[in-house]
Each structure stands twice: as C-alpha cells, then as structure tokens.
Tab-separated table of C-alpha atoms and ligand atoms in Angstrom:
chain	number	residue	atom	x	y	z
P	7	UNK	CA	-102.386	-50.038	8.569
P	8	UNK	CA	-102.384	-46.369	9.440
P	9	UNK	CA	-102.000	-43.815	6.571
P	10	UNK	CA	-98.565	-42.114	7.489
P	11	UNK	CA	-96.234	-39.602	5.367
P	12	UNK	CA	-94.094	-43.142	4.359
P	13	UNK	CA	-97.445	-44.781	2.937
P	14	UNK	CA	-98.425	-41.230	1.426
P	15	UNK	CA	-95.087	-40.849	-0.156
P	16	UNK	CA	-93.829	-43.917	-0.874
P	17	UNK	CA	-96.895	-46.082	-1.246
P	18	UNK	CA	-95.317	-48.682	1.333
P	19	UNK	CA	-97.485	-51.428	3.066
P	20	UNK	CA	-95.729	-50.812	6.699
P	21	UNK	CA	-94.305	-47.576	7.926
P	22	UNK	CA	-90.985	-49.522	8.607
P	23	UNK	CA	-87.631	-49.010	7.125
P	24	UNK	CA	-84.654	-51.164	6.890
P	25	UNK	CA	-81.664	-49.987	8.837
P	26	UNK	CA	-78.892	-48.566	6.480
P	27	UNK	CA	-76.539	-50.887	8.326
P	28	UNK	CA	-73.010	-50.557	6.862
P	29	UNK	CA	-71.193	-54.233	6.856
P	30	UNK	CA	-74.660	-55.623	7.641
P	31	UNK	CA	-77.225	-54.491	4.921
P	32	UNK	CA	-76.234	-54.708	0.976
P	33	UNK	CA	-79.199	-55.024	-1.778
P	34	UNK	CA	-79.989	-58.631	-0.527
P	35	UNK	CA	-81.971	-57.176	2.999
P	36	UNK	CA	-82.797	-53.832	1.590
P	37	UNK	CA	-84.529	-55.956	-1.127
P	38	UNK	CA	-86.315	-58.226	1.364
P	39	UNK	CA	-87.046	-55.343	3.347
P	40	UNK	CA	-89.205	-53.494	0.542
P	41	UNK	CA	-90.470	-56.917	-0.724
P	42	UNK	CA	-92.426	-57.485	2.482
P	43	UNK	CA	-94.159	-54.348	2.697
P	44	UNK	CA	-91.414	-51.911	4.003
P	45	UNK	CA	-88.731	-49.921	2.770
P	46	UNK	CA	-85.195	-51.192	3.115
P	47	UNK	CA	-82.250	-49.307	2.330
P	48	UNK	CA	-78.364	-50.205	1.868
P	49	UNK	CA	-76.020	-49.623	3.974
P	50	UNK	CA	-72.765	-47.990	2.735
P	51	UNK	CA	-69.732	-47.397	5.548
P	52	UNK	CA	-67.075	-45.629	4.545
P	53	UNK	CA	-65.014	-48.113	2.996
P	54	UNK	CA	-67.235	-48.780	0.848
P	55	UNK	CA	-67.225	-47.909	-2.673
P	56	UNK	CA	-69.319	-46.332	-5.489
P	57	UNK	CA	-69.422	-49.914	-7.470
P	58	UNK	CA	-70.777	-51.575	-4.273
P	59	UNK	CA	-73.400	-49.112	-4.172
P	60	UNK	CA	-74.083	-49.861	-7.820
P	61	UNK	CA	-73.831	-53.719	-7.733
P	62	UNK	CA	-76.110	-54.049	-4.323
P	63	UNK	CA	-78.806	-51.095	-5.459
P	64	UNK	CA	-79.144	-53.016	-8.949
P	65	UNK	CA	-79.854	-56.452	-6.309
P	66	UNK	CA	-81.936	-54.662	-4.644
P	67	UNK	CA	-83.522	-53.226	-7.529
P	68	UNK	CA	-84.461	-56.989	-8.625
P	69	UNK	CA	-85.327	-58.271	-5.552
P	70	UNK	CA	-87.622	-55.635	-3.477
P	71	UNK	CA	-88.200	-52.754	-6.372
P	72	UNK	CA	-87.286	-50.000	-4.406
P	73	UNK	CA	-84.726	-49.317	-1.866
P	74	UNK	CA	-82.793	-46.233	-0.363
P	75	UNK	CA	-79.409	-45.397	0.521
P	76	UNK	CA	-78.167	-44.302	4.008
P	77	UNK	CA	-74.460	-42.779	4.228
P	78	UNK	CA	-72.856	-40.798	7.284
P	79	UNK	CA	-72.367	-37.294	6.793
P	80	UNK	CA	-69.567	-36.668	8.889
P	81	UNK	CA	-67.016	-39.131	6.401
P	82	UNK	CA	-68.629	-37.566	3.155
P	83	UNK	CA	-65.922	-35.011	2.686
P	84	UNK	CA	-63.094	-37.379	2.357
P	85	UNK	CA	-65.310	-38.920	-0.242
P	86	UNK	CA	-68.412	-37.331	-2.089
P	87	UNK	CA	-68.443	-40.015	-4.951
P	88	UNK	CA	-70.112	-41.688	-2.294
P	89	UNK	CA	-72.903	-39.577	-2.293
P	90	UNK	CA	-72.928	-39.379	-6.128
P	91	UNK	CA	-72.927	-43.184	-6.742
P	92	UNK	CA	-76.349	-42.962	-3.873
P	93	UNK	CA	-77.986	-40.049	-6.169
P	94	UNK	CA	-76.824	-42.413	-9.645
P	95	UNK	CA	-78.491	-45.085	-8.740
P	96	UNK	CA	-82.070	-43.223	-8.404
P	97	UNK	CA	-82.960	-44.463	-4.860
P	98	UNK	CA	-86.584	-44.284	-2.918
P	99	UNK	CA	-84.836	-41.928	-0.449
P	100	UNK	CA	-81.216	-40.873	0.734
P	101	UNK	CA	-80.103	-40.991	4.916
P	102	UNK	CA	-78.169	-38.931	5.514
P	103	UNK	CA	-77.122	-38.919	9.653
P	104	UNK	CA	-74.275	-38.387	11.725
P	105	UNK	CA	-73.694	-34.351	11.100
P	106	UNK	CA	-74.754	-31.704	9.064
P	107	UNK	CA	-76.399	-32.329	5.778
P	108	UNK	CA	-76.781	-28.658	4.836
P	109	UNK	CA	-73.929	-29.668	2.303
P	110	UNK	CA	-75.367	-32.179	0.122
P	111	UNK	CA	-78.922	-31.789	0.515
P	112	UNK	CA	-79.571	-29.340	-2.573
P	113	UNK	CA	-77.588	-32.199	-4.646
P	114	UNK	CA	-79.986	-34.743	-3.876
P	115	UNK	CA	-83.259	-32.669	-4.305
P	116	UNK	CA	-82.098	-31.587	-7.496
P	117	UNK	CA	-82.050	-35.190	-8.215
P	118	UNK	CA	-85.767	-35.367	-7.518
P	119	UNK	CA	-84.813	-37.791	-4.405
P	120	UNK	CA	-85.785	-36.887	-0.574
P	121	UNK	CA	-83.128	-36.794	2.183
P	122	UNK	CA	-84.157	-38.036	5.825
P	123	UNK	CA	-82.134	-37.628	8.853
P	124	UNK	CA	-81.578	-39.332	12.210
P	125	UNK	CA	-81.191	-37.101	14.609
P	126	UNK	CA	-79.769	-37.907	18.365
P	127	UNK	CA	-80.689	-34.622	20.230
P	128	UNK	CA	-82.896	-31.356	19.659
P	129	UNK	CA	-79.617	-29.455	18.992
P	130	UNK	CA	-79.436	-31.760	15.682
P	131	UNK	CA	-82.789	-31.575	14.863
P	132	UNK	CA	-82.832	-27.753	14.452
P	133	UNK	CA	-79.206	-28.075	12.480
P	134	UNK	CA	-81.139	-31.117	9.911
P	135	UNK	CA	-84.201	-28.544	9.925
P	136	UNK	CA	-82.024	-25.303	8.799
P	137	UNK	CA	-80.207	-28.233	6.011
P	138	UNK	CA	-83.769	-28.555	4.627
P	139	UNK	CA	-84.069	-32.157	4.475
P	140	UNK	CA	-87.699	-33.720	4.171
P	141	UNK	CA	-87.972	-36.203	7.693
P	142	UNK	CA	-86.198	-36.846	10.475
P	143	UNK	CA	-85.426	-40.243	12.467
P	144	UNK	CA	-85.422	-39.828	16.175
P	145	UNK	CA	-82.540	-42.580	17.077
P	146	UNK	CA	-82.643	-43.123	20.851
P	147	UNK	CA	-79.259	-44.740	22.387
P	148	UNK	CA	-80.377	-48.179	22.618
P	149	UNK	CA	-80.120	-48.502	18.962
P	150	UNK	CA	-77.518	-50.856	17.785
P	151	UNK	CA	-74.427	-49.384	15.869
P	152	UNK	CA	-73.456	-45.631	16.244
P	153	UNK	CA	-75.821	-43.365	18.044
P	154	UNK	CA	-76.273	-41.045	20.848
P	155	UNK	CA	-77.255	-40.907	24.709
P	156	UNK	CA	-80.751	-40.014	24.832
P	157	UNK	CA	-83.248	-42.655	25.239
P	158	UNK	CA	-86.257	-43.404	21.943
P	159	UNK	CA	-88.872	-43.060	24.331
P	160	UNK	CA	-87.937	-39.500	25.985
P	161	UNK	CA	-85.794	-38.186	22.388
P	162	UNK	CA	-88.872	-38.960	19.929
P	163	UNK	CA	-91.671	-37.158	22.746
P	164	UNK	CA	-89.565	-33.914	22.466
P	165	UNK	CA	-88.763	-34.088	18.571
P	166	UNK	CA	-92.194	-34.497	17.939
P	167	UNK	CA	-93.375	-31.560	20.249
P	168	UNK	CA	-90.546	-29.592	18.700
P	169	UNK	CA	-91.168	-29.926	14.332
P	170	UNK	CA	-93.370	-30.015	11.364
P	171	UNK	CA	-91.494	-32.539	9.867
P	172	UNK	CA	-92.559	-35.943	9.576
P	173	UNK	CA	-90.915	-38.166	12.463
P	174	UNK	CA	-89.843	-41.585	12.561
P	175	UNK	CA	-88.280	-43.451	15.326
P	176	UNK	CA	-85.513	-45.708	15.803
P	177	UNK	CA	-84.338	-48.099	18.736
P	178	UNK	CA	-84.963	-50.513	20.608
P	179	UNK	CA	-88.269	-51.345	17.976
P	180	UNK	CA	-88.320	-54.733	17.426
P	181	UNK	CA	-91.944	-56.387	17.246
P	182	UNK	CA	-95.278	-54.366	16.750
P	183	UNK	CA	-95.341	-53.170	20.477
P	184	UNK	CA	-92.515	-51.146	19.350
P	185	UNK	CA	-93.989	-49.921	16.170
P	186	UNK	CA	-97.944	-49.304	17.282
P	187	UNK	CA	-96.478	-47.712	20.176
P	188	UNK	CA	-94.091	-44.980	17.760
P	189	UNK	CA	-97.337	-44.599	15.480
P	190	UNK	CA	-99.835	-44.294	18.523
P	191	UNK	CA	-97.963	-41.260	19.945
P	192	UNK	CA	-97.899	-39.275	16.398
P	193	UNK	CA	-95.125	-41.300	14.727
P	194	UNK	CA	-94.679	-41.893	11.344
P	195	UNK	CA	-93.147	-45.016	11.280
P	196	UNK	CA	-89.645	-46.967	12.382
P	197	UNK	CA	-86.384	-48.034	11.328
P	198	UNK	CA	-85.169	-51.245	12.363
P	199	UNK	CA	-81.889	-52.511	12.540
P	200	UNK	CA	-81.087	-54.752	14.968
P	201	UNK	CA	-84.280	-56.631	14.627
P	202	UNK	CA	-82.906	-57.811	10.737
P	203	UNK	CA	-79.737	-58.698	12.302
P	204	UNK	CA	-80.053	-62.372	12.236
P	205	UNK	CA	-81.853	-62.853	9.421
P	206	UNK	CA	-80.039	-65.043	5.939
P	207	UNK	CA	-80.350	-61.566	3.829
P	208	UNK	CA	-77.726	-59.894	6.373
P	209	UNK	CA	-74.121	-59.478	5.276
P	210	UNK	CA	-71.380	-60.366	7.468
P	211	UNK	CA	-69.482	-63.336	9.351
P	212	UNK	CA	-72.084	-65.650	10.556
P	213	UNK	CA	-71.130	-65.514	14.103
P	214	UNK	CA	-73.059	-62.362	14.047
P	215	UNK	CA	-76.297	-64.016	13.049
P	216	UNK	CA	-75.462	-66.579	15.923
P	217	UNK	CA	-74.656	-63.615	18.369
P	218	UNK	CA	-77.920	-62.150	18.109
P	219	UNK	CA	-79.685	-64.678	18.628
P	220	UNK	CA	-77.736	-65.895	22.015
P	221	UNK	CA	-77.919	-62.182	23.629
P	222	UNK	CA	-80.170	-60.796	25.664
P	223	UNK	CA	-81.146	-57.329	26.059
P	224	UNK	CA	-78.504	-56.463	28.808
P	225	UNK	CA	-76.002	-57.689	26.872
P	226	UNK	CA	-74.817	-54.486	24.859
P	227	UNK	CA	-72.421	-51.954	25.313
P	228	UNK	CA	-72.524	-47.976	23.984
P	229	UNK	CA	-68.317	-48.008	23.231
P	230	UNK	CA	-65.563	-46.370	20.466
P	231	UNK	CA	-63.358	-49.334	21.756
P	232	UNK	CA	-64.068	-50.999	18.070
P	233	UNK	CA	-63.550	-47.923	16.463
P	234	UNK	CA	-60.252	-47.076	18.282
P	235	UNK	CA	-59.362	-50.943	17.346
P	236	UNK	CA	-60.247	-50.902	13.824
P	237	UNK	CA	-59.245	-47.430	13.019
P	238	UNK	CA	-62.739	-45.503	11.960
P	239	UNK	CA	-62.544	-42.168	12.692
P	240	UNK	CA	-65.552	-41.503	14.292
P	241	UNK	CA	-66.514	-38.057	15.528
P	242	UNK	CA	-66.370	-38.765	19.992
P	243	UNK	CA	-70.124	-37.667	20.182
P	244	UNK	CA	-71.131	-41.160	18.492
P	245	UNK	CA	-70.161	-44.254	20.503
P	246	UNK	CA	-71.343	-48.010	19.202
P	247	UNK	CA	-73.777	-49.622	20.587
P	248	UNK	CA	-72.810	-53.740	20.129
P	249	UNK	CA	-72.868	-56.657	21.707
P	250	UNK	CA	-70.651	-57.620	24.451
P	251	UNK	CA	-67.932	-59.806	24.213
P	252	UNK	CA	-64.331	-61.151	25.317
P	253	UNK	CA	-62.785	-58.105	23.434
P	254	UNK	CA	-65.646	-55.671	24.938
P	255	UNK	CA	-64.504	-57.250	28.562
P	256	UNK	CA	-61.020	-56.671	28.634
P	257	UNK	CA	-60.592	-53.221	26.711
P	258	UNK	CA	-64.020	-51.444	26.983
P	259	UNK	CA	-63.457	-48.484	29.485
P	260	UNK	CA	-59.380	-48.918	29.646
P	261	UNK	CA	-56.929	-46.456	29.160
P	262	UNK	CA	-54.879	-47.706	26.114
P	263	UNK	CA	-53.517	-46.865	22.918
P	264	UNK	CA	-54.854	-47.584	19.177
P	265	UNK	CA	-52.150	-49.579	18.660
P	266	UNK	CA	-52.459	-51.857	21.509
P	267	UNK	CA	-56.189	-51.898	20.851
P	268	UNK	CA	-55.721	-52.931	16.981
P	269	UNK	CA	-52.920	-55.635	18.134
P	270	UNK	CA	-55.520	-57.323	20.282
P	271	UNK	CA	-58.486	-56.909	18.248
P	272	UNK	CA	-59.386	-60.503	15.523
P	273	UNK	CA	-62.230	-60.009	13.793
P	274	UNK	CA	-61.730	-63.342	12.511
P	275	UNK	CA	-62.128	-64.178	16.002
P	276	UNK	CA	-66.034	-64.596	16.841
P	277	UNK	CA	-64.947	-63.640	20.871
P	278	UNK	CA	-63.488	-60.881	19.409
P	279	UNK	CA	-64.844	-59.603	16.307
P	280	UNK	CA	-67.393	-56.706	16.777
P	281	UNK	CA	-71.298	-57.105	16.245
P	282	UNK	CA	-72.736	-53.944	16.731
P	283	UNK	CA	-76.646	-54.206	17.628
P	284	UNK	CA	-79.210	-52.407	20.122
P	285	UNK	CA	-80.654	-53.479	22.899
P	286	UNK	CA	-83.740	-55.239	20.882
P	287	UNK	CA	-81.287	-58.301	20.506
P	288	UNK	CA	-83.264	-59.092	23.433
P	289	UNK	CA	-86.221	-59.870	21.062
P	290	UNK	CA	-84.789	-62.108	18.849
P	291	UNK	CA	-84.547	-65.474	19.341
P	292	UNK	CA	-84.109	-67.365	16.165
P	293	UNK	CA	-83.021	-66.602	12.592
P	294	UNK	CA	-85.618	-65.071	10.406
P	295	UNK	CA	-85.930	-64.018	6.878
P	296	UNK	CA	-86.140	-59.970	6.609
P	297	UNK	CA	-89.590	-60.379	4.766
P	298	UNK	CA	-91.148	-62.446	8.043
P	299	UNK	CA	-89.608	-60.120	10.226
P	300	UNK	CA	-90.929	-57.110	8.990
P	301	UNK	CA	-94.282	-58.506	7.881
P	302	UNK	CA	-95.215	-59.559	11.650
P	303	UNK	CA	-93.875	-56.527	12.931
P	304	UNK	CA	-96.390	-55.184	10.659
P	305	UNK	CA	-99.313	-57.082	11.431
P	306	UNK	CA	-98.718	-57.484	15.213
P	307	UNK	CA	-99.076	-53.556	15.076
P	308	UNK	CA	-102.023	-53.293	13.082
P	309	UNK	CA	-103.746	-55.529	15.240
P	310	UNK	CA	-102.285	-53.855	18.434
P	311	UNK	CA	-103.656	-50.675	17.195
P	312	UNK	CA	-107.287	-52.136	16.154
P	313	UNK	CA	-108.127	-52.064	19.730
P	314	UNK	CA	-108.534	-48.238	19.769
P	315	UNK	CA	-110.542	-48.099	16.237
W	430	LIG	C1	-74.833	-53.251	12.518
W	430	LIG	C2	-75.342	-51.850	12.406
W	430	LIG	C3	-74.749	-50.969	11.514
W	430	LIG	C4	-75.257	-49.675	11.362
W	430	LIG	N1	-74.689	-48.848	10.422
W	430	LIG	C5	-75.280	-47.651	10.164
W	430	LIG	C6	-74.833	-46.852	9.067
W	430	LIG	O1	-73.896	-47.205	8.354
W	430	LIG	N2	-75.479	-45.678	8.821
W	430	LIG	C7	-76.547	-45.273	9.572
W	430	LIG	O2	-77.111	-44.222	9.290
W	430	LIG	N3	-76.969	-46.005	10.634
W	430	LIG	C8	-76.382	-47.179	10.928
W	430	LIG	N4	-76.843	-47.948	11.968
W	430	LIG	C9	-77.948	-47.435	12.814
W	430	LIG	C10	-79.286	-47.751	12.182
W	430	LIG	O3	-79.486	-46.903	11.077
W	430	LIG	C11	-80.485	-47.587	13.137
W	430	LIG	O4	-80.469	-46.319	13.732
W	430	LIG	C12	-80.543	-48.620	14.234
W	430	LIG	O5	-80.262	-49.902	13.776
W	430	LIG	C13	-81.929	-48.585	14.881
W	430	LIG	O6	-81.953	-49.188	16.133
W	430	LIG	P1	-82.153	-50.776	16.353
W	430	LIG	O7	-80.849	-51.378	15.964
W	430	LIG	O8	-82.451	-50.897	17.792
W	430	LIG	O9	-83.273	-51.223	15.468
W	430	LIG	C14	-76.351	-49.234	12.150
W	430	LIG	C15	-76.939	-50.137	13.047
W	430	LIG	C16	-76.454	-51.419	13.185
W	430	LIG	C17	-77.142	-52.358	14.143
C-alpha cells in the first residue's frame, strides 16, 4: 500500500480510520478496526461518560492494540472530563471536530498524543490550522451523522490546494474506489463510518444493522429533526445525515415544536428510531465484520492503484 503520513506515523497497514461514531462505535469496532490493518477509534457523544471511555479504550486496547478517541468540540465546555478521560487513556490519536479546537489542543500535545480535525469548509480549515492541530479530515456532506454541505469530492480538491497539513477524507468512501481514488489525488487516507455500520462490532439496536443493509444510496436525509426530537443541542451549521424513515417522512422539513417532535419520536420504534449514516449505505449489502470490511477496502485499493505503478 502507499506510504502515507498514517503509515509513517502510526505504522498502520491501510490509511483508513474507523469513524468515531458516538452510539455506534465503542472499543469492540475501534478494536476490529486497528486489528485489520487500520486505525479505529471510539466514539464518545456527549452523554457519554469518562468510565465508558475507560471501559471501551481498555476493549479496545485488548482487541486491536491501538485505537483513538474522537469527541465534538462544540459540547466540550459543558464537560472537559471528557476530554481528560480521552488524554487518560493514552490513545493513538484524539478527533477533535465540530468547532474550534484552539482550546484543548495544547492539553493533548502535552500529553505526547496528536489531535486531527474534520473540517466541513475552508473557513474551518484555517480556524483548525491557527488551533495547531497535526491533520485534518475533509468530511464532505454525504457522510453519515453530523456534517456539513459541501460535497468530498469538491471540499477535499480545495483543502488540499489550500494546506501543508496532512489530509484525509471522509464520505461517501466505502470500497477501494473510494479510498485509491482519496490517495490518487494526494490524500492521505479515509475515515469510514457508514461503511462499519452493519457490521456485529457496531453498538446499537439491531434494526440499525438491518437498516443499512436495506437502503440504498438515495435513501438519506441531511436533517436536525432527530436532534430537535431527542434534545442534542447541536450548533444549526451541522445537520444529520441518516437514513430515511416513517419519522423522517412526517416531521423532516415541518414547522413544529421540540415538544411535539420528542412526543412523536420512539426510538424503540425501528420506523422511528434514528440511524444516522451517509450516502455509502448504498454500498452495503450484507453484514460484515469491521476487520473484512476494512481489509478489502484495503486490498481492492491497492490493487486499483497497481495499475498506474
Ligand atoms: C452513526 C454515526 C455517528 C457519528 N458520530 C460522530 C461523532 O460522535 N463524532 C465525530 O467526530 N463524527 C461522527 N460521525 C461522523 C464520522 O466521523 C465520519 O465523518 C463519517 O462517518 C464519514 O462518512 P461516511 O459515513 O460516509 O463513511 C458519525 C457518523 C455516523 C455514521
């Protein structure tokens, strides 16, 4: 495979990285993730708490030997232990995306650990830039969960004309077209999400799993309706990018209330229950296990790529 600044660094097999995917990825995926040749990384949302970053880093720990941690910027303030239970537990490399790092990103070089970024637009390159942090993740708006409006293809062409930084791409990749195509126009590497998103290692209810695998690539909406329903706090600029479904078709785009939203809104309820993914649940077709998944992403690229040796 390619030599890329994630091989260089990290000594990985693949320049892929598992999605920090809150709900969805706990030390069981990350762990599969790096297992296989990649680098997976936990997910932690908001709710979640310091001991859940210490119980699922220490599975991860056993399972894959390294892992990272992703957490969203914008909800660190109303809880920084967060960030110290990430920096604790000695990860591979801290996410940090959704806002500005400039913050927190001293703390976690002091720890020795480097701090990537997804970006959405230029404007937040140049703010992740000024933070200092070591990489940056071009996430185009067909990724699944939160992201912006700017497509992978278009977003990672002008972040890569526009830094020094390493740059990684996310959305939409989900089989070694995706990732020999990142790497052949100066990538260094991907982060997949939705691609692990019906795989056993996931977290979550399994209608999820099932979900995935039913939809097709048209069948996602970019929407706060979940958040509105379920009471996260998200800064407007981010929407959700998930997969359509009865609750998506009568409250997406309609003028009403939190409260009416959270009344309606089961998550017990498969038709109702949100499963954020991108637009590469178009790709995926069965249930997989994380380490397949990422190994023939992997070797479909390689192989891709071989043509122009
Ligand atoms: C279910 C789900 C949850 C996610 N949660 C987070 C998160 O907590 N933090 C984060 O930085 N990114 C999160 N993301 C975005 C991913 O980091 C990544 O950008 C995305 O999965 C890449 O696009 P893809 O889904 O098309 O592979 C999430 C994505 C999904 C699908």
């Amino acid at each position: 495979m390619v030599a890329t600044w994630l091989s260089r660094e990290f000594g990985v097999e693949f320049p892929i990285l598992g999605a920090p995917m809150g709900g969805r990825a706990g030390g069981a995926l990350a762990g599969a993730v790096s297992a296989a040749g990649g680098l997976g990384l936990l997910g932690a949302a908001r709710y979640n708490s310091p001991e859940w970053i210490e119980a699922e880093a220490a599975i991860a720990r056993s399972v894959g030997g390294r892992f990272g941690v992703g957490l969203m910027t914008w909800s660190l303030p109303e809880n920084e232990l967060l960030l110290d239970a990430a920096i604790a537990v000695a990860p591979t490399m801290i996410t940090l995306s959704f806002g500005d790092p400039a913050r927190y990103v001293e703390r976690v070089h002091a720890a020795g650990i480097p701090v990537v970024s997804q970006v959405n637009t230029l404007e937040d390159l140049r703010v992740v830039e000024a933070a200092g942090v070591d990489a940056v993740i071009a996430q185009g708006g067909e990724a699944g969960g939160h992201t912006g409006r700017i497509g992978t293809l278009p977003l990672l062409q002008e972040i890569l004309d526009s830094t020094s930084l390493p740059v990684l791409a996310a959305g939409g990749i989900g089989t070694g077209r995706g990732l020999a195509a990142v790497l052949a126009a100066g990538g260094d590497g991907v982060m997949i999400g939705t691609a692990l998103l019906a795989s056993p290692e996931t977290e979550g209810p399994e209608y999820a799993r099932a979900r995935v695998v039913d939809a097709g690539s048209a069948d996602t909406v970019y929407t706060s309706v979940f958040d509105r329903a379920r009471a996260q706090p998200w800064p407007q600029r981010w929407g959700g990018r998930a997969v359509t479904n009865e609750f998506t078709a009568a409250w997406h785009g309609v003028d009403v209330d939190e409260d009416t939203l959270a009344t309606a809104y089961d998550p017990s309820d498969p038709n109702s229950g949100v499963v954020y993914a991108g637009e590469a649940v178009g790709l995926i077709h069965e249930s997989r296990s994380a380490a397949d998944v990422v190994a023939r992403i992997g070797a479909d690229a390689e192989r891709l790529l071989s043509r122009f040796a």
